[in-house]
Coordinates of C-alpha atoms in Angstrom, one line a residue:
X28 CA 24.0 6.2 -18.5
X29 CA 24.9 9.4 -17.1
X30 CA 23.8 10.5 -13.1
X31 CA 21.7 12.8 -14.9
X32 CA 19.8 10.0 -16.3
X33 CA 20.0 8.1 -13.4
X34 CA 17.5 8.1 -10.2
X35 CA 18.8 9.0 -6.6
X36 CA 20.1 6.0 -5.1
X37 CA 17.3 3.7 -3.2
X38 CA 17.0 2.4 0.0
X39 CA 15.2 -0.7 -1.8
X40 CA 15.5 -3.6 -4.9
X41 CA 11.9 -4.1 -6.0
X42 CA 11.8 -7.5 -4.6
X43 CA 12.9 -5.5 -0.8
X44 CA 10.1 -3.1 -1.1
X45 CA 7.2 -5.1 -1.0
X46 CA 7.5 -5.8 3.0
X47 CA 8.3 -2.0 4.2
X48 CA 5.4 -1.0 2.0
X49 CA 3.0 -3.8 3.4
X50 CA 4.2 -2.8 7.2
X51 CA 3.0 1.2 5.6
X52 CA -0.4 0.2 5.5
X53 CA -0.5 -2.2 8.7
X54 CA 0.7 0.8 10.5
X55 CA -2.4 2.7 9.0
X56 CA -5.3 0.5 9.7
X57 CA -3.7 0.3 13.7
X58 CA -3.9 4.4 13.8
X59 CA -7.2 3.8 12.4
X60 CA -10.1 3.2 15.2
X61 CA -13.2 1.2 14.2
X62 CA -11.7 0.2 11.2
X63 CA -14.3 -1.6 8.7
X64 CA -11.8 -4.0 7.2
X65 CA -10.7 -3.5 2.9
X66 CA -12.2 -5.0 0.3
X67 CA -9.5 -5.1 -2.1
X68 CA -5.7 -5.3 -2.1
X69 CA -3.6 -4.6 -5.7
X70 CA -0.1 -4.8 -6.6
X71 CA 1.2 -2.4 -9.6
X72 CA 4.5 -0.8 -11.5
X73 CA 4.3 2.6 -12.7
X74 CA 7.1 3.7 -14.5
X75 CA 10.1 5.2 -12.9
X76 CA 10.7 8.6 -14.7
X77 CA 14.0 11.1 -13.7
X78 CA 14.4 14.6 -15.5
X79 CA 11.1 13.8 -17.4
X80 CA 12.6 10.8 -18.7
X81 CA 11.1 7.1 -17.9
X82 CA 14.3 5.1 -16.9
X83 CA 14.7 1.6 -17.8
X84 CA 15.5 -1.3 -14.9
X85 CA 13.5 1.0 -12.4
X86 CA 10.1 0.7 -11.0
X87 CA 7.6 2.7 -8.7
X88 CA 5.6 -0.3 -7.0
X89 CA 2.4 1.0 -5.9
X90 CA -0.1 -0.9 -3.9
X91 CA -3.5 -0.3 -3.4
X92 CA -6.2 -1.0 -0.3
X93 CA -9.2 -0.2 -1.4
X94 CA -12.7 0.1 1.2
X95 CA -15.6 -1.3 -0.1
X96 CA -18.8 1.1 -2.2
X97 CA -20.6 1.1 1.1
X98 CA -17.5 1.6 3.7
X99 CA -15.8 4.6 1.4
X100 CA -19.5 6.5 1.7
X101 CA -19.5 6.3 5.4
X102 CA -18.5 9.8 7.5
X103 CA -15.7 7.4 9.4
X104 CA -13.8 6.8 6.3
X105 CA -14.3 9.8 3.9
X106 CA -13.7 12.7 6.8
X107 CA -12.7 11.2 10.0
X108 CA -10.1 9.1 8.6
X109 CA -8.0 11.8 6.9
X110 CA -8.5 14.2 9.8
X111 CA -6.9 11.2 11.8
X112 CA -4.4 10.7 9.3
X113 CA -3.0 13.5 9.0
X114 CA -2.1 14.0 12.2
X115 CA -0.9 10.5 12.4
X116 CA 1.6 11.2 9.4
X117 CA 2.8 14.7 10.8
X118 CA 3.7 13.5 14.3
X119 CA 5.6 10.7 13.0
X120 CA 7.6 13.2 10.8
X121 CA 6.2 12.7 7.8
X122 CA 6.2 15.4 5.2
X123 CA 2.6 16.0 4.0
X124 CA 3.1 17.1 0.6
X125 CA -0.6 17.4 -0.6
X126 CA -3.7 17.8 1.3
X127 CA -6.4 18.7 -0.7
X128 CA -10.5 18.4 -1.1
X129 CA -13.0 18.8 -4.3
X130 CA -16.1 19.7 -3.8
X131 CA -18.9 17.7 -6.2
X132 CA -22.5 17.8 -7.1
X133 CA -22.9 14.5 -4.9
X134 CA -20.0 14.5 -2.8
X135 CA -16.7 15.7 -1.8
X136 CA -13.4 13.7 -2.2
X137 CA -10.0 14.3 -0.6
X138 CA -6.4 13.7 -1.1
X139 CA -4.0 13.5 1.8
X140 CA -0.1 12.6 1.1
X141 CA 2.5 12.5 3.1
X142 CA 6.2 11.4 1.8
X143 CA 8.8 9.3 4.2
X144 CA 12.2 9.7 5.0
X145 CA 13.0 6.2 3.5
X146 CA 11.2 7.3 0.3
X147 CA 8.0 5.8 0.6
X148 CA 5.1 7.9 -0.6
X149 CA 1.8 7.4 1.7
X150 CA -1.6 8.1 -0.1
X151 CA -5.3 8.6 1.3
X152 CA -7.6 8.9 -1.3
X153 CA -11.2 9.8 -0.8
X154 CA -13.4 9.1 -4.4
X155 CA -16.1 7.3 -5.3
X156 CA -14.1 4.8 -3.5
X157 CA -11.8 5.4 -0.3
X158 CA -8.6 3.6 -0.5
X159 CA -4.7 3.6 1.0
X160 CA -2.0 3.8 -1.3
X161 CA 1.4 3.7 -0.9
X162 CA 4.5 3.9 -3.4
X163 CA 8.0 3.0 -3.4
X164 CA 9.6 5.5 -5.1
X165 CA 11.7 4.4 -8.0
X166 CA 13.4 1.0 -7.1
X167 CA 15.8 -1.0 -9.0
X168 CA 13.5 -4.0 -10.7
X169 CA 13.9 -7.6 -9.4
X170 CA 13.7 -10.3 -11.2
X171 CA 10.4 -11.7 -11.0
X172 CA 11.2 -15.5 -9.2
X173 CA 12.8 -12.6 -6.5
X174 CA 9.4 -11.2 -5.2
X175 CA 7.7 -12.7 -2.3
X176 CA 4.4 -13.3 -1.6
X177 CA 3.3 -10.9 1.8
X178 CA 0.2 -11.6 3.2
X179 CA -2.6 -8.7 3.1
X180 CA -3.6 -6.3 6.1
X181 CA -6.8 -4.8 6.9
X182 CA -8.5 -7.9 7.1
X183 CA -8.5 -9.6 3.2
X184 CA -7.9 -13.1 3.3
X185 CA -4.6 -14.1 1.7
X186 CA -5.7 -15.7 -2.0
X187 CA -9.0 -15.2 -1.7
X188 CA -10.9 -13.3 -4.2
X189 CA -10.2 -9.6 -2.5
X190 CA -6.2 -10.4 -3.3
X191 CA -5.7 -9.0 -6.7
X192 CA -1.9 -10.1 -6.6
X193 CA -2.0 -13.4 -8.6
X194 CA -0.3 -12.3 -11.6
X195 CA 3.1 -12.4 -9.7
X196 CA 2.6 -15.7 -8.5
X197 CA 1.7 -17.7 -11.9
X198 CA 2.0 -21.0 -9.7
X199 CA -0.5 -20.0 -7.3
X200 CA -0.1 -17.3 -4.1
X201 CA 1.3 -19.5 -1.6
X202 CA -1.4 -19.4 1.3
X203 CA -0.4 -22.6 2.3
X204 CA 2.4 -20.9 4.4
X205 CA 1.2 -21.0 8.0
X206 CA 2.7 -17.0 8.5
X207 CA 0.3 -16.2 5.5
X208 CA -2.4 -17.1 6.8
X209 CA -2.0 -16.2 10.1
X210 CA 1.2 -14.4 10.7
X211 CA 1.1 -13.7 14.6
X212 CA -0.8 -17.0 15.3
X213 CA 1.3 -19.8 17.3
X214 CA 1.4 -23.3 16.0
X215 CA -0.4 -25.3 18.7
X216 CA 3.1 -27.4 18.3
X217 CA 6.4 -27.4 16.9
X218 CA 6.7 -30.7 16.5
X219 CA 7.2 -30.6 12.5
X220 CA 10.2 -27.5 13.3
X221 CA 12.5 -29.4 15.4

């Protein structure tokens, strides 16, 4: 394979991106005030395409928060929150490459996207439903025993039935872990660490 067949170089394996990409959309929901909490969290690969061709052994992970019917219909969450956003994304130096609104019969929806330095693609998405997603850029694929588990944001509890991620964890997500079910929470001892 020739470098013209070949995608620029990543700061990421798939198996690496999952974390930066999780921290994305913790960084949103704390710029976002009054935040009603997501409904849904899903983990996807899109394919990986360079020159117009799809390259094989790369990946574009994209995850997906998505607000609940009665949240994304809310003024908070369809206007205010890309408004917010978007200033948000510009002061921390982050290119907004679309920002754009469609006005329908019953409603309008908006797009707002804003690219990283690091790669990472940052999506607000205003349609029937509202949601956050965010996209890796085209990664080298892991092997799948490589990716690990990272507990949700926004307020979905790990495993339950808002974490759409089970299909990479064919032996069960591990929310046994004490950090993923409560990350920033102290034991109340140490005893079984020492």
């Amino acid at each position: 394979m020739d470098s013209s067949e070949t995608p620029p170089e990543s700061e990421f394996t798939q198996a690496e991106a999952y974390a930066p990409i999780e921290d994305a959309v913790s960084e949103v929901v704390s710029a976002l005030p009054d935040f009603p909490g997501f409904e849904q969290r899903f983990w996807a690969e899109l394919p990986c395409s360079h020159n117009g061709i799809d390259v094989p052994d790369y990946t574009n992970i994209e995850i997906e928060y998505r607000f609940s019917l009665k949240d994304s219909e809310t003024e908070l969450v369809r206007e205010q929150y890309v408004d917010l956003l978007r200033d948000h994304w510009a002061a921390r130096g982050h290119e907004i490459t679309l920002d754009d609104q469609t006005e329908l019969d019953d409603r309008t929806d908006r797009s707002l996207v804003a690219q990283r330095d690091d790669g990472i693609r940052l999506w607000y998405a205003v349609g029937r439903y509202a949601a956050v997603l965010v996209q890796s850029g085209c990664v080298p694929v892991s092997d799948e025993g490589e990716i690990e588990y990272i507990p949700p944001a926004g307020g979905i509890e790990p495993g339950g039935e808002g974490d759409k991620v089970g299909r990479y964890f064919p032996d069960g997500i591990p929310t046994d872990r004490a950090d993923a079910v409560a990350p920033f929470e102290q034991p109340a001892d140490y005893e079984d660490q020492l």
